[in-house]
């Protein structure tokens, strides 16, 4: 009896790989072509010796990735007048603060470092079948004016910025900054959520003590955020906790308030699918919104050297990215990436992973249909769907 040769194509390649090939065909090229037209109009037609007539003399678009930096996240359109933020669906903005750092400083340069790292990326993700330039009306609105000498005044600035964006129904993406910003971001969001907020917090550290060095530092955001009336501690899920840097004072608070803590060991034992299931069930229980706060130090320190409190033994990048995708697919109402410290970074590794957390979250939200529905209507440089 002759055995039929085994083929992997039906059982393997017909899944994500084949699906992604077919998904790409359905994505518009409108914004891509528009960008080429803008480049030629504003950057002059390229040299006559160039065969590719879409190349301008001065870089005005995505290419080449090593030139043409505009200082925005993924080279997305910059919106100078934040009074017009209602014309966007997603707003990227930085919270350049490291006054809350208790060890390594430098996260005030995090927003700049993360934005710069996105020069490496295009707007299209093969596995997700998403092109943010074509599908998401996203803008970069710059950085919050923080006050290096005053945490509390900086917190007020951050809360006001978050409130401004959220009050206009725009999805906020905050580039930190140290993790002390977790409190003022939730404080700014909470008045605009008609119900409870669940928080999914990726970190190696619990960050739930009341004070550190007599102040509200980057080790304290969730003590104060869960004091807000609609951000109960029972809706706080912390993933990746462990190691030798979680103060007992913070552990005591979590135990007393009923937070849910999932260690890296838990992830290893039960797998990322079960961890995500528990995280979503807990964060969404009786909640109207879920916020993602991702501390880049949750990833093993060998992959993210540029952070304030590197802790060996954390998540693998692939584990973290897959969990973020699954969580975002169920819907989010905002996200922040914190603790990227470029002065300690090597080869932009930490910044690159930080930007991937944001990109994969947004891509998953678009793929699942939570974002990608709002077209720009004002006469401006815009990404995303075309107005009807």
PDB file of N, CA, C and O in Angstrom, residues 98 100-107 178 218 301 304-310 339 341 343-345:
ATOM      1  N   UNK A  98      10.286  61.759  33.468  1.00  0.00           N
ATOM      2  CA  UNK A  98      11.037  60.748  34.214  1.00  0.00           C
ATOM      3  C   UNK A  98      11.308  61.194  35.644  1.00  0.00           C
ATOM      4  O   UNK A  98      12.136  60.610  36.340  1.00  0.00           O
ATOM      5  N   UNK A 100       9.428  60.645  38.000  1.00  0.00           N
ATOM      6  CA  UNK A 100       8.938  59.599  38.883  1.00  0.00           C
ATOM      7  C   UNK A 100       9.829  58.380  38.924  1.00  0.00           C
ATOM      8  O   UNK A 100       9.507  57.398  39.600  1.00  0.00           O
ATOM      9  N   UNK A 101      10.957  58.412  38.218  1.00  0.00           N
ATOM     10  CA  UNK A 101      11.854  57.260  38.186  1.00  0.00           C
ATOM     11  C   UNK A 101      12.639  57.173  39.487  1.00  0.00           C
ATOM     12  O   UNK A 101      13.144  58.180  39.985  1.00  0.00           O
ATOM     13  N   UNK A 102      12.755  55.965  40.037  1.00  0.00           N
ATOM     14  CA  UNK A 102      13.485  55.776  41.287  1.00  0.00           C
ATOM     15  C   UNK A 102      14.854  55.138  41.087  1.00  0.00           C
ATOM     16  O   UNK A 102      15.573  54.910  42.047  1.00  0.00           O
ATOM     17  N   UNK A 103      15.209  54.852  39.847  1.00  0.00           N
ATOM     18  CA  UNK A 103      16.543  54.301  39.589  1.00  0.00           C
ATOM     19  C   UNK A 103      17.109  54.963  38.341  1.00  0.00           C
ATOM     20  O   UNK A 103      17.602  56.077  38.397  1.00  0.00           O
ATOM     21  N   UNK A 104      17.020  54.341  37.189  1.00  0.00           N
ATOM     22  CA  UNK A 104      17.546  54.941  35.967  1.00  0.00           C
ATOM     23  C   UNK A 104      16.610  56.016  35.432  1.00  0.00           C
ATOM     24  O   UNK A 104      15.428  55.781  35.262  1.00  0.00           O
ATOM     25  N   UNK A 105      17.132  57.201  35.106  1.00  0.00           N
ATOM     26  CA  UNK A 105      16.317  58.205  34.428  1.00  0.00           C
ATOM     27  C   UNK A 105      16.343  57.986  32.917  1.00  0.00           C
ATOM     28  O   UNK A 105      16.864  56.988  32.440  1.00  0.00           O
ATOM     29  N   UNK A 106      15.821  58.932  32.179  1.00  0.00           N
ATOM     30  CA  UNK A 106      15.922  58.902  30.716  1.00  0.00           C
ATOM     31  C   UNK A 106      14.621  58.663  29.982  1.00  0.00           C
ATOM     32  O   UNK A 106      14.571  58.797  28.754  1.00  0.00           O
ATOM     33  N   UNK A 107      13.558  58.307  30.701  1.00  0.00           N
ATOM     34  CA  UNK A 107      12.302  58.034  29.999  1.00  0.00           C
ATOM     35  C   UNK A 107      11.631  59.313  29.485  1.00  0.00           C
ATOM     36  O   UNK A 107      10.679  59.221  28.714  1.00  0.00           O
ATOM     37  N   UNK A 178       7.919  57.623  32.373  1.00  0.00           N
ATOM     38  CA  UNK A 178       7.955  56.571  33.370  1.00  0.00           C
ATOM     39  C   UNK A 178       6.533  56.195  33.756  1.00  0.00           C
ATOM     40  O   UNK A 178       5.561  56.841  33.356  1.00  0.00           O
ATOM     41  N   UNK A 218       6.949  56.178  40.069  1.00  0.00           N
ATOM     42  CA  UNK A 218       6.546  55.199  39.058  1.00  0.00           C
ATOM     43  C   UNK A 218       6.254  53.826  39.646  1.00  0.00           C
ATOM     44  O   UNK A 218       5.868  52.910  38.921  1.00  0.00           O
ATOM     45  N   UNK A 301      14.868  41.273  30.260  1.00  0.00           N
ATOM     46  CA  UNK A 301      15.836  42.366  30.166  1.00  0.00           C
ATOM     47  C   UNK A 301      16.840  42.187  29.040  1.00  0.00           C
ATOM     48  O   UNK A 301      17.426  43.168  28.557  1.00  0.00           O
ATOM     49  N   UNK A 304      15.234  44.099  26.250  1.00  0.00           N
ATOM     50  CA  UNK A 304      14.909  45.517  26.457  1.00  0.00           C
ATOM     51  C   UNK A 304      15.881  46.147  27.464  1.00  0.00           C
ATOM     52  O   UNK A 304      15.509  46.454  28.595  1.00  0.00           O
ATOM     53  N   UNK A 305      17.117  46.370  27.039  1.00  0.00           N
ATOM     54  CA  UNK A 305      18.094  46.948  27.966  1.00  0.00           C
ATOM     55  C   UNK A 305      17.794  48.397  28.334  1.00  0.00           C
ATOM     56  O   UNK A 305      18.241  48.866  29.387  1.00  0.00           O
ATOM     57  N   UNK A 306      17.069  49.100  27.492  1.00  0.00           N
ATOM     58  CA  UNK A 306      16.837  50.523  27.693  1.00  0.00           C
ATOM     59  C   UNK A 306      15.598  50.806  28.499  1.00  0.00           C
ATOM     60  O   UNK A 306      14.618  51.374  27.993  1.00  0.00           O
ATOM     61  N   UNK A 307      15.628  50.431  29.778  1.00  0.00           N
ATOM     62  CA  UNK A 307      14.484  50.690  30.642  1.00  0.00           C
ATOM     63  C   UNK A 307      14.979  50.996  32.046  1.00  0.00           C
ATOM     64  O   UNK A 307      16.124  50.724  32.393  1.00  0.00           O
ATOM     65  N   UNK A 308      14.106  51.571  32.863  1.00  0.00           N
ATOM     66  CA  UNK A 308      14.531  52.081  34.155  1.00  0.00           C
ATOM     67  C   UNK A 308      14.806  51.022  35.210  1.00  0.00           C
ATOM     68  O   UNK A 308      15.666  51.182  36.053  1.00  0.00           O
ATOM     69  N   UNK A 309      14.031  49.927  35.195  1.00  0.00           N
ATOM     70  CA  UNK A 309      14.217  48.846  36.156  1.00  0.00           C
ATOM     71  C   UNK A 309      14.247  47.524  35.423  1.00  0.00           C
ATOM     72  O   UNK A 309      13.287  46.746  35.471  1.00  0.00           O
ATOM     73  N   UNK A 310      15.327  47.208  34.689  1.00  0.00           N
ATOM     74  CA  UNK A 310      15.385  45.947  33.949  1.00  0.00           C
ATOM     75  C   UNK A 310      15.355  44.759  34.905  1.00  0.00           C
ATOM     76  O   UNK A 310      16.060  44.752  35.913  1.00  0.00           O
ATOM     77  N   UNK A 339       8.192  53.435  30.204  1.00  0.00           N
ATOM     78  CA  UNK A 339       9.496  53.006  30.710  1.00  0.00           C
ATOM     79  C   UNK A 339      10.533  52.682  29.633  1.00  0.00           C
ATOM     80  O   UNK A 339      11.487  51.953  29.891  1.00  0.00           O
ATOM     81  N   UNK A 341      13.677  53.942  27.961  1.00  0.00           N
ATOM     82  CA  UNK A 341      14.699  54.936  28.283  1.00  0.00           C
ATOM     83  C   UNK A 341      15.819  54.886  27.236  1.00  0.00           C
ATOM     84  O   UNK A 341      16.781  54.112  27.371  1.00  0.00           O
ATOM     85  N   UNK A 343      18.506  56.578  26.563  1.00  0.00           N
ATOM     86  CA  UNK A 343      19.929  56.659  26.911  1.00  0.00           C
ATOM     87  C   UNK A 343      20.548  55.324  27.316  1.00  0.00           C
ATOM     88  O   UNK A 343      21.766  55.156  27.236  1.00  0.00           O
ATOM     89  N   UNK A 344      19.725  54.378  27.744  1.00  0.00           N
ATOM     90  CA  UNK A 344      20.227  53.061  28.122  1.00  0.00           C
ATOM     91  C   UNK A 344      19.955  52.015  27.046  1.00  0.00           C
ATOM     92  O   UNK A 344      20.277  50.838  27.231  1.00  0.00           O
ATOM     93  N   UNK A 345      19.367  52.412  25.951  1.00  0.00           N
ATOM     94  CA  UNK A 345      18.977  51.461  24.918  1.00  0.00           C
ATOM     95  C   UNK A 345      20.187  51.077  24.064  1.00  0.00           C
ATOM     96  O   UNK A 345      21.152  51.827  23.937  1.00  0.00           O
TER      97      UNK A 345
END
